[in-house]
């Protein structure tokens, strides 16, 4: 796994981006996830808690165990949950491949924006499966950078996005994982696998999405890897600038931007 | 406008493809189009009637005027409607840019898979607008070949799709028009423009779509331009074969295929 300076979700700007993203996309991604009162839910890979607060609010009676490998992220997630007055979440540090739980500890497992960072996402799901009670559910949400298309179209913009895909690949991840949820979840031994695409469609009649998604989420994320793209010489500075400008161009009056997240649900 | 032998919807295989497509996608594309009894509806560009029968069944009390430039297509549309026992459709030959109707003749206008073939789609919408009564609605549905992505991914498959886009461009059309509906409809002077994407998501848990969409609609359509691609030397025979094989590969057990149609509604 190659090393580079792009580490998703850790810089202040990235954190802000994740928070913006979480708010804009809450309805689209989470409206159909509600866990019953008293159920035990594992959130595997909670990061700085962007999804945790949504999860906890949508299922106020469920008991949520949120784990992450990073102590620093956990501290911020804990702070966020405290600020929101949420009391049904417990945090614990742990590696998704070696979680400190007994088999069949959970009624439901929730995994959001995590598999994209893993070199072997199917093994992660296989490792989580025994922690689930028989009949328990798995929910997985991931994006797919190859799903992005827009008007006006731009080769430079697509190349800039491809740089992001390459950098995530260097880190052992896969930014095109959304489309693969069906074979991944099926391959990990789950039943009743159902994948639903969640397209974020943005035109100027939806100004909150123009700001919150096209600019502050997607384009900001691409823009954020500029220094690393330059360092590695993946695109010339001029091409890169044109690519980023073309992405911002899609946020204008006559522009359109499309991106698709995928949500999989399955049963053990 | 260059000439080539690819003319969408006119060969027997293409016609069969359009019929398959219409059935598989009916619910996704048409479930929210119902016109009131007694309303006058113009279907501009009905082709061989694939959408006409759906339109007429969904709005049995509306009076539908379906026009097309091709007499041959109209005869087949007429035959189809007769076979289905549909009685609320009248057919008339006409050019979308010179339709033989008085201003404000219609309560609603419906345009499906037509703009993609026109060199100046916005002018077509501008030309249709006066035919609509004040407060009447416009509905436009179009696909977008640039929205296709799949698993396993394949450069050859994307190149094959790009050939289709190029050939449609040679004919003066635009196979990437779906994403542009918002600026086109807005630019033509309509109000309350609302675009909704309709993604066809296909994995092996949805066998009817694997057959009906991935294979019989999309891949068959791409495959259909093979002779023209070879004639123009757009791809080598080997690359082309790999591209088509890669598209069929997405229809296997662990494959996934995604394609997005766009539906715009607006008011005069």
Coordinates of C-alpha atoms in Angstrom, one line a residue:
Chain A
X1 CA 0.0 0.0 0.0
X2 CA 1.7 3.2 -1.2
X3 CA 1.8 6.2 1.0
X4 CA 0.7 9.7 0.0
X5 CA -0.5 12.7 1.8
X6 CA -4.1 12.3 0.9
X7 CA -5.9 10.8 3.9
X8 CA -9.6 11.2 3.5
X9 CA -11.3 12.8 6.4
X10 CA -8.4 14.0 8.6
X11 CA -7.6 17.6 7.7
X12 CA -9.8 20.4 9.1
X13 CA -11.1 21.2 5.6
X14 CA -11.9 17.6 4.9
X15 CA -13.7 17.3 8.2
X16 CA -15.8 20.3 7.4
X17 CA -16.5 18.8 4.0
X18 CA -17.7 15.6 5.6
X19 CA -20.0 17.5 7.9
X20 CA -21.5 19.5 4.9
X21 CA -21.9 16.2 3.0
X22 CA -23.6 14.5 5.9
X23 CA -26.2 17.3 6.3
X24 CA -27.0 17.6 2.6
X25 CA -27.3 13.9 2.0
X26 CA -29.0 12.8 5.2
X27 CA -32.5 12.5 3.7
X28 CA -31.3 10.8 0.5
X29 CA -29.1 8.2 2.2
X30 CA -30.6 7.6 5.6
X31 CA -34.4 8.2 5.5
X32 CA -35.0 4.5 5.3
X33 CA -32.7 3.3 8.1
X34 CA -34.6 3.0 11.4
X35 CA -33.6 0.4 14.0
X36 CA -36.2 -0.7 16.6
X37 CA -36.0 0.3 20.3
X38 CA -33.8 -2.0 22.3
X39 CA -31.8 -3.3 19.3
X40 CA -28.1 -3.5 19.4
X41 CA -26.4 -1.7 16.4
X42 CA -22.8 -1.8 15.4
X43 CA -21.5 1.2 13.4
X44 CA -18.3 -0.2 12.0
X45 CA -15.9 2.7 11.1
X46 CA -17.6 5.8 12.5
X47 CA -14.8 8.2 11.7
X48 CA -15.5 11.7 13.2
X49 CA -19.2 10.8 13.8
X50 CA -20.8 12.5 10.8
X51 CA -23.1 9.5 10.2
X52 CA -23.3 8.5 13.9
X53 CA -25.4 11.5 14.9
X54 CA -27.9 10.8 12.0
X55 CA -28.0 7.1 12.9
X56 CA -28.6 7.9 16.6
X57 CA -31.3 10.4 15.8
X58 CA -33.2 8.1 13.4
X59 CA -33.2 5.3 15.9
X60 CA -33.4 7.0 19.3
X61 CA -34.3 3.7 21.1
X62 CA -31.5 1.6 19.6
X63 CA -28.2 1.2 21.4
X64 CA -25.4 2.1 19.1
X65 CA -21.9 0.9 19.4
X66 CA -19.6 3.0 17.2
X67 CA -16.1 1.8 16.5
X68 CA -13.2 3.3 14.6
X69 CA -9.5 2.6 14.3
X70 CA -8.5 6.2 15.0
X71 CA -8.5 7.5 18.6
X72 CA -8.4 11.0 17.3
X73 CA -11.5 10.5 15.2
X74 CA -13.2 8.8 18.1
X75 CA -12.6 11.8 20.3
X76 CA -14.1 14.2 17.8
X77 CA -17.1 11.8 17.2
X78 CA -17.6 11.6 21.0
X79 CA -17.5 15.4 21.3
X80 CA -20.0 15.8 18.4
X81 CA -22.5 13.3 19.9
X82 CA -22.2 15.1 23.3
X83 CA -22.8 18.5 21.7
X84 CA -25.9 17.1 20.0
X85 CA -27.3 15.8 23.3
X86 CA -27.3 12.2 22.0
X87 CA -27.1 9.5 24.6
X88 CA -27.6 6.2 22.9
X89 CA -24.1 5.8 21.4
X90 CA -21.1 4.2 23.0
X91 CA -17.7 4.5 21.3
X92 CA -14.9 2.0 21.3
X93 CA -11.6 1.9 19.5
X94 CA -11.0 -1.1 17.3
X95 CA -9.8 -2.4 13.9
X96 CA -12.7 -3.6 11.7
X97 CA -10.7 -6.8 11.1
X98 CA -10.2 -7.5 14.8
X99 CA -13.2 -6.2 16.7
X100 CA -13.4 -7.1 20.4
X101 CA -16.9 -8.4 20.4
X102 CA -18.5 -11.9 21.0
X103 CA -20.1 -13.6 18.0
X104 CA -23.8 -12.7 17.5
X105 CA -23.5 -9.5 19.6
X106 CA -25.5 -7.3 17.3
X107 CA -29.0 -7.1 15.7
X108 CA -27.8 -4.8 13.0
X109 CA -24.5 -3.6 11.5
X110 CA -24.1 -0.3 9.7
X111 CA -21.1 0.5 7.5
X112 CA -20.9 3.9 5.8
X113 CA -18.1 5.3 3.7
X114 CA -15.7 2.7 5.1
X115 CA -15.3 -0.1 2.5
X116 CA -13.9 2.5 0.0
X117 CA -10.8 2.7 2.2
X118 CA -10.1 -1.0 2.5
X119 CA -7.8 -3.2 0.4
X120 CA -10.1 -6.2 1.0
X121 CA -13.6 -4.9 1.5
X122 CA -15.2 -8.4 1.1
X123 CA -13.0 -9.8 3.9
X124 CA -14.2 -6.9 6.1
X125 CA -17.8 -7.9 5.5
X126 CA -16.9 -11.6 6.1
X127 CA -15.3 -10.6 9.4
X128 CA -18.3 -8.6 10.5
X129 CA -20.8 -11.2 9.6
X130 CA -20.3 -13.5 12.7
X131 CA -20.9 -10.5 15.0
X132 CA -24.4 -10.4 13.7
X133 CA -27.3 -12.5 15.1
X134 CA -29.0 -14.9 12.8
X135 CA -31.6 -12.9 10.9
X136 CA -29.8 -9.6 11.7
X137 CA -29.3 -7.0 9.0
X138 CA -26.4 -5.4 7.3
X139 CA -26.5 -1.9 5.8
X140 CA -23.7 -0.6 3.6
X141 CA -23.5 2.9 2.0
X142 CA -20.7 3.9 -0.4
X143 CA -20.1 6.5 -3.2
X144 CA -18.7 5.8 -6.6
X145 CA -16.6 8.5 -8.2
X146 CA -17.0 6.9 -11.7
X147 CA -20.7 7.7 -11.4
X148 CA -20.1 11.5 -11.7
X149 CA -21.2 13.2 -14.9
X150 CA -22.2 16.7 -15.6
X151 CA -23.0 19.5 -17.9
X152 CA -21.1 21.2 -19.4
X153 CA -19.0 18.0 -19.9
X154 CA -15.2 18.3 -19.6
X155 CA -12.4 15.9 -20.3
X156 CA -10.2 17.8 -17.8
X157 CA -12.8 17.5 -15.1
X158 CA -13.0 13.7 -15.7
X159 CA -9.2 13.5 -15.6
X160 CA -9.1 15.4 -12.3
X161 CA -11.7 12.9 -10.8
X162 CA -9.6 10.0 -12.2
X163 CA -6.6 11.4 -10.2
X164 CA -8.7 11.1 -7.0
X165 CA -9.5 7.5 -7.9
X166 CA -5.8 6.8 -8.5
X167 CA -4.7 8.3 -5.2
X168 CA -7.4 6.3 -3.3
X169 CA -6.1 3.2 -5.1
X170 CA -2.5 4.0 -4.0
X171 CA -3.8 4.0 -0.4
X172 CA -5.3 0.5 -1.0
X173 CA -8.8 1.9 -1.4
X174 CA -11.4 1.9 -4.2
X175 CA -13.3 5.0 -5.1
X176 CA -15.4 3.1 -7.6
X177 CA -16.7 0.7 -5.0
X178 CA -20.4 1.8 -4.9
X179 CA -21.3 -0.2 -8.1
X180 CA -19.7 -3.3 -6.6
X181 CA -21.8 -3.5 -3.4
X182 CA -24.0 -6.3 -4.8
X183 CA -21.2 -8.8 -5.5
X184 CA -19.3 -7.8 -2.4
X185 CA -22.2 -8.3 0.0
X186 CA -23.4 -11.4 -1.8
X187 CA -19.8 -12.7 -1.9
X188 CA -19.4 -12.2 1.9
X189 CA -22.3 -14.7 2.5
X190 CA -25.2 -12.4 3.2
X191 CA -28.8 -13.2 2.0
X192 CA -31.6 -11.0 0.6
X193 CA -29.1 -8.5 -0.8
X194 CA -30.8 -5.5 -2.1
X195 CA -28.9 -2.5 -3.6
X196 CA -30.5 0.8 -4.3
X197 CA -28.8 3.6 -6.1
X198 CA -29.2 7.1 -4.6
X199 CA -28.4 9.7 -7.2
X200 CA -27.7 13.2 -6.2
X201 CA -29.0 15.3 -9.1
X202 CA -28.1 18.9 -9.0
X203 CA -29.3 21.8 -11.1
X204 CA -29.8 25.5 -10.3
X205 CA -33.3 24.9 -9.1
X206 CA -31.8 23.1 -6.1
X207 CA -29.4 25.8 -4.7
X208 CA -28.8 24.0 -1.4
X209 CA -27.3 21.0 -3.4
X210 CA -25.4 23.3 -5.7
X211 CA -23.6 24.7 -2.7
X212 CA -23.7 21.8 -0.4
X213 CA -22.9 19.0 -2.8
X214 CA -21.5 20.2 -6.1
X215 CA -19.2 22.8 -4.6
X216 CA -18.6 22.1 -0.9
X217 CA -18.7 18.3 -1.1
X218 CA -17.6 16.9 -4.4
X219 CA -15.5 19.7 -6.0
X220 CA -13.9 20.5 -2.7
X221 CA -12.9 16.9 -2.3
X222 CA -11.3 16.8 -5.7
X223 CA -9.7 20.1 -5.2
X224 CA -8.2 18.9 -1.9
X225 CA -5.9 16.4 -3.7
X226 CA -4.4 19.1 -5.9
X227 CA -1.1 19.3 -4.1
X228 CA -0.6 15.5 -4.3
X229 CA -1.6 15.4 -7.9
X230 CA 1.0 18.0 -8.6
X231 CA 3.6 16.2 -6.5
X232 CA 3.1 13.0 -8.4
X233 CA 2.8 14.8 -11.8
X234 CA -0.6 13.1 -12.5
X235 CA -1.8 16.2 -14.4
X236 CA -0.1 19.4 -15.4
X237 CA -1.0 22.4 -13.2
X238 CA -2.8 24.0 -16.2
X239 CA -4.9 20.9 -16.9
X240 CA -5.7 20.5 -13.2
X241 CA -6.8 24.1 -13.0
X242 CA -9.0 23.6 -16.0
X243 CA -10.5 20.5 -14.5
X244 CA -11.4 22.1 -11.2
X245 CA -12.7 25.2 -13.0
X246 CA -14.9 22.9 -15.2
X247 CA -16.3 21.2 -12.0
X248 CA -17.2 24.6 -10.5
X249 CA -18.7 25.6 -13.9
X250 CA -21.3 22.8 -13.5
X251 CA -22.6 24.8 -10.4
X252 CA -23.6 27.8 -12.5
X253 CA -27.1 28.7 -13.7
X254 CA -27.3 26.3 -16.6
X255 CA -25.0 23.6 -15.1
X256 CA -26.0 20.1 -14.0
X257 CA -24.1 17.7 -11.8
X258 CA -24.9 14.0 -11.1
X259 CA -23.3 11.6 -8.6
X260 CA -24.6 8.3 -7.3
X261 CA -24.3 6.7 -3.9
X262 CA -25.3 3.1 -3.4
X263 CA -27.0 1.6 -0.4
X264 CA -27.1 -2.1 0.2
X265 CA -29.2 -3.9 2.8
X266 CA -28.9 -7.7 3.5
X267 CA -29.7 -10.3 6.1
X268 CA -27.6 -12.9 7.8
Chain B
X1 CA -25.4 16.5 -41.0
X2 CA -23.3 13.5 -42.0
X3 CA -25.0 10.4 -43.3
X4 CA -24.5 6.9 -42.0
X5 CA -26.5 3.7 -41.9
X6 CA -27.4 3.9 -38.2
X7 CA -30.9 5.2 -38.0
X8 CA -32.3 4.6 -34.6
X9 CA -35.6 2.7 -34.4
X10 CA -36.0 1.8 -38.1
X11 CA -34.6 -1.7 -38.5
X12 CA -36.7 -4.7 -37.4
X13 CA -34.2 -5.5 -34.6
X14 CA -34.1 -1.9 -33.5
X15 CA -37.9 -1.9 -33.4
X16 CA -37.9 -5.0 -31.3
X17 CA -35.3 -3.4 -29.0
X18 CA -37.5 -0.3 -28.6
X19 CA -40.5 -2.5 -27.7
X20 CA -38.4 -4.4 -25.1
X21 CA -37.2 -1.2 -23.7
X22 CA -40.6 0.3 -23.5
X23 CA -42.0 -2.6 -21.5
X24 CA -39.1 -2.9 -19.0
X25 CA -39.0 0.8 -18.3
X26 CA -42.6 1.6 -18.3
X27 CA -43.0 1.8 -14.5
X28 CA -39.7 3.7 -14.0
X29 CA -40.3 6.3 -16.7
X30 CA -44.1 6.7 -16.9
X31 CA -45.7 5.9 -13.5
X32 CA -46.1 9.6 -12.7
X33 CA -47.6 10.8 -16.0
X34 CA -51.4 10.8 -15.9
X35 CA -53.4 13.3 -17.9
X36 CA -57.0 14.2 -16.8
X37 CA -60.0 13.0 -18.8
X38 CA -61.0 15.3 -21.6
X39 CA -57.5 17.0 -21.8
X40 CA -55.8 17.4 -25.2
X41 CA -52.4 15.9 -25.3
X42 CA -49.8 16.2 -28.0
X43 CA -47.2 13.4 -28.3
X44 CA -44.5 15.0 -30.5
X45 CA -42.5 12.3 -32.2
X46 CA -44.3 9.1 -31.5
X47 CA -42.1 6.9 -33.7
X48 CA -43.5 3.3 -33.9
X49 CA -45.8 4.0 -30.9
X50 CA -43.7 2.3 -28.2
X51 CA -44.6 5.1 -25.7
X52 CA -47.9 5.9 -27.3
X53 CA -49.6 2.8 -25.9
X54 CA -48.3 3.5 -22.4
X55 CA -49.3 7.1 -22.6
X56 CA -52.8 6.1 -23.8
X57 CA -53.3 3.4 -21.1
X58 CA -52.1 5.7 -18.3
X59 CA -54.6 8.4 -19.4
X60 CA -57.5 6.6 -20.8
X61 CA -59.8 9.7 -20.7
X62 CA -57.3 12.0 -22.4
X63 CA -57.4 12.6 -26.1
X64 CA -54.0 12.0 -27.5
X65 CA -52.7 13.4 -30.8
X66 CA -49.5 11.6 -31.8
X67 CA -47.4 13.0 -34.6
X68 CA -44.3 11.8 -36.3
X69 CA -42.3 12.8 -39.4
X70 CA -42.2 9.2 -40.7
X71 CA -45.3 7.8 -42.5
X72 CA -43.8 4.3 -42.1
X73 CA -43.4 4.7 -38.4
X74 CA -46.9 6.1 -38.1
X75 CA -48.4 3.1 -39.9
X76 CA -46.8 0.8 -37.4
X77 CA -47.8 2.9 -34.4
X78 CA -51.4 2.9 -35.7
X79 CA -51.3 -0.8 -36.1
X80 CA -49.9 -1.3 -32.5
X81 CA -52.6 1.0 -31.0
X82 CA -55.3 -0.9 -32.9
X83 CA -54.0 -4.3 -31.7
X84 CA -54.0 -3.0 -28.1
X85 CA -57.6 -1.9 -28.5
X86 CA -56.7 1.7 -27.7
X87 CA -59.2 4.3 -29.0
X88 CA -58.1 7.6 -27.5
X89 CA -55.2 8.2 -29.9
X90 CA -55.3 10.0 -33.3
X91 CA -52.2 10.0 -35.5
X92 CA -51.0 12.7 -37.9
X93 CA -47.9 13.1 -40.0
X94 CA -45.9 16.2 -39.3
X95 CA -42.5 17.8 -38.8
X96 CA -41.9 18.8 -35.1
X97 CA -40.7 22.2 -36.4
X98 CA -43.8 22.8 -38.6
X99 CA -46.7 21.2 -36.9
X100 CA -50.2 21.9 -38.4
X101 CA -51.9 23.0 -35.2
X102 CA -53.3 26.3 -34.0
X103 CA -51.7 28.0 -31.1
X104 CA -52.8 26.9 -27.7
X105 CA -54.3 23.7 -29.0
X106 CA -53.1 21.4 -26.3
X107 CA -53.3 21.1 -22.5
X108 CA -50.2 19.0 -22.3
X109 CA -47.2 18.1 -24.5
X110 CA -45.2 14.9 -24.2
X111 CA -41.8 14.3 -25.9
X112 CA -40.0 11.1 -25.3
X113 CA -36.7 9.9 -26.9
X114 CA -37.0 12.6 -29.6
X115 CA -34.7 15.5 -28.7
X116 CA -31.7 13.2 -28.8
X117 CA -32.2 13.0 -32.6
X118 CA -32.4 16.8 -33.2
X119 CA -29.6 19.2 -34.1
X120 CA -31.4 22.0 -32.3
X121 CA -33.5 20.5 -29.5
X122 CA -34.0 23.8 -27.7
X123 CA -35.6 25.3 -30.9
X124 CA -37.9 22.2 -31.0
X125 CA -39.1 23.0 -27.5
X126 CA -39.5 26.7 -28.4
X127 CA -41.5 25.7 -31.5
X128 CA -43.8 23.4 -29.4
X129 CA -44.4 26.0 -26.6
X130 CA -46.9 28.2 -28.5
X131 CA -49.1 25.0 -29.1
X132 CA -49.6 24.7 -25.4
X133 CA -52.3 26.5 -23.5
X134 CA -51.3 28.9 -20.7
X135 CA -50.6 26.8 -17.6
X136 CA -50.3 23.7 -19.7
X137 CA -47.5 21.2 -19.0
X138 CA -44.5 19.8 -20.9
X139 CA -43.0 16.4 -20.2
X140 CA -39.7 15.4 -21.7
X141 CA -37.9 12.1 -21.3
X142 CA -34.4 11.3 -22.6
X143 CA -31.6 8.9 -21.9
X144 CA -27.9 9.8 -21.5
X145 CA -25.3 7.3 -22.8
X146 CA -22.6 9.0 -20.7
X147 CA -24.5 7.9 -17.6
X148 CA -23.6 4.3 -18.2
X149 CA -21.2 2.6 -15.8
X150 CA -20.9 -1.0 -14.8
X151 CA -19.0 -3.7 -13.0
X152 CA -16.7 -5.2 -14.1
X153 CA -15.5 -1.9 -15.6
X154 CA -14.0 -1.9 -19.1
X155 CA -12.2 0.7 -21.2
X156 CA -13.2 -1.1 -24.4
X157 CA -16.9 -1.1 -23.3
X158 CA -16.7 2.7 -22.7
X159 CA -15.1 3.2 -26.1
X160 CA -17.8 1.1 -27.7
X161 CA -20.4 3.3 -26.1
X162 CA -18.5 6.4 -27.2
X163 CA -18.8 5.2 -30.8
X164 CA -22.6 5.2 -30.4
X165 CA -22.3 8.8 -29.2
X166 CA -20.2 9.8 -32.1
X167 CA -22.5 8.2 -34.7
X168 CA -25.5 9.9 -33.2
X169 CA -23.5 13.1 -33.3
X170 CA -22.8 12.5 -37.0
X171 CA -26.6 12.3 -37.6
X172 CA -27.0 15.7 -35.9
X173 CA -28.2 14.2 -32.6
X174 CA -26.9 14.1 -29.0
X175 CA -26.8 10.9 -27.0
X176 CA -25.7 12.8 -23.9
X177 CA -28.8 15.0 -23.9
X178 CA -30.5 13.6 -20.7
X179 CA -28.3 15.6 -18.4
X180 CA -29.1 18.8 -20.3
X181 CA -32.8 18.8 -20.0
X182 CA -32.8 21.4 -17.3
X183 CA -31.0 24.1 -19.3
X184 CA -32.8 23.1 -22.5
X185 CA -36.3 23.3 -21.1
X186 CA -35.5 26.4 -19.1
X187 CA -33.9 28.0 -22.1
X188 CA -37.0 27.4 -24.2
X189 CA -39.0 29.6 -21.9
X190 CA -40.8 27.1 -19.7
X191 CA -41.5 27.7 -16.0
X192 CA -41.4 25.4 -12.9
X193 CA -38.9 23.2 -14.6
X194 CA -38.3 20.0 -12.5
X195 CA -35.9 17.3 -13.7
X196 CA -35.8 13.9 -12.0
X197 CA -33.2 11.3 -12.9
X198 CA -34.5 7.7 -13.4
X199 CA -31.6 5.3 -12.9
X200 CA -32.0 1.8 -14.2
X201 CA -29.9 -0.2 -11.7
X202 CA -29.3 -3.8 -12.7
X203 CA -27.8 -6.7 -10.8
X204 CA -28.5 -10.4 -10.9
X205 CA -31.2 -10.1 -8.3
X206 CA -33.2 -8.4 -11.0
X207 CA -33.2 -10.9 -13.8
X208 CA -35.9 -9.2 -15.9
X209 CA -33.7 -6.1 -16.1
X210 CA -30.6 -8.2 -16.8
X211 CA -32.4 -9.6 -19.9
X212 CA -34.7 -6.7 -20.7
X213 CA -32.3 -3.8 -20.2
X214 CA -28.6 -4.7 -20.0
X215 CA -28.7 -7.3 -22.8
X216 CA -31.8 -6.6 -25.0
X217 CA -31.9 -2.9 -24.7
X218 CA -28.5 -1.3 -24.0
X219 CA -26.0 -3.8 -25.2
X220 CA -28.1 -4.8 -28.2
X221 CA -28.3 -1.1 -29.2
X222 CA -24.5 -0.7 -28.9
X223 CA -23.9 -3.9 -30.8
X224 CA -26.3 -2.7 -33.5
X225 CA -23.8 -0.1 -34.7
X226 CA -21.0 -2.6 -35.1
X227 CA -21.0 -2.6 -38.9
X228 CA -20.9 1.2 -39.0
X229 CA -18.1 1.4 -36.4
X230 CA -16.1 -1.0 -38.5
X231 CA -16.9 0.8 -41.8
X232 CA -15.7 4.1 -40.3
X233 CA -12.8 2.5 -38.5
X234 CA -13.8 4.0 -35.1
X235 CA -12.5 0.9 -33.3
X236 CA -10.6 -2.2 -34.5
X237 CA -12.7 -5.3 -34.8
X238 CA -10.8 -6.9 -31.9
X239 CA -11.4 -3.9 -29.6
X240 CA -15.0 -3.7 -30.6
X241 CA -15.5 -7.4 -29.8
X242 CA -13.9 -7.0 -26.4
X243 CA -16.1 -4.0 -25.7
X244 CA -19.3 -5.8 -26.6
X245 CA -18.2 -8.9 -24.6
X246 CA -17.4 -6.6 -21.6
X247 CA -21.0 -5.2 -21.8
X248 CA -22.5 -8.7 -21.9
X249 CA -20.1 -9.6 -19.0
X250 CA -21.9 -7.1 -16.8
X251 CA -25.0 -9.2 -17.2
X252 CA -23.5 -12.2 -15.4
X253 CA -24.1 -13.3 -11.8
X254 CA -21.7 -10.8 -10.2
X255 CA -22.1 -8.0 -12.7
X256 CA -23.8 -4.6 -12.3
X257 CA -25.1 -2.2 -14.9
X258 CA -26.3 1.4 -14.3
X259 CA -27.9 3.8 -16.8
X260 CA -29.9 7.0 -16.2
X261 CA -32.8 8.4 -18.0
X262 CA -34.0 12.0 -17.2
X263 CA -37.6 13.2 -17.0
X264 CA -38.3 16.9 -17.1
X265 CA -41.7 18.4 -16.4
X266 CA -42.5 22.1 -16.8
X267 CA -45.3 24.6 -17.2
X268 CA -46.0 27.3 -19.8

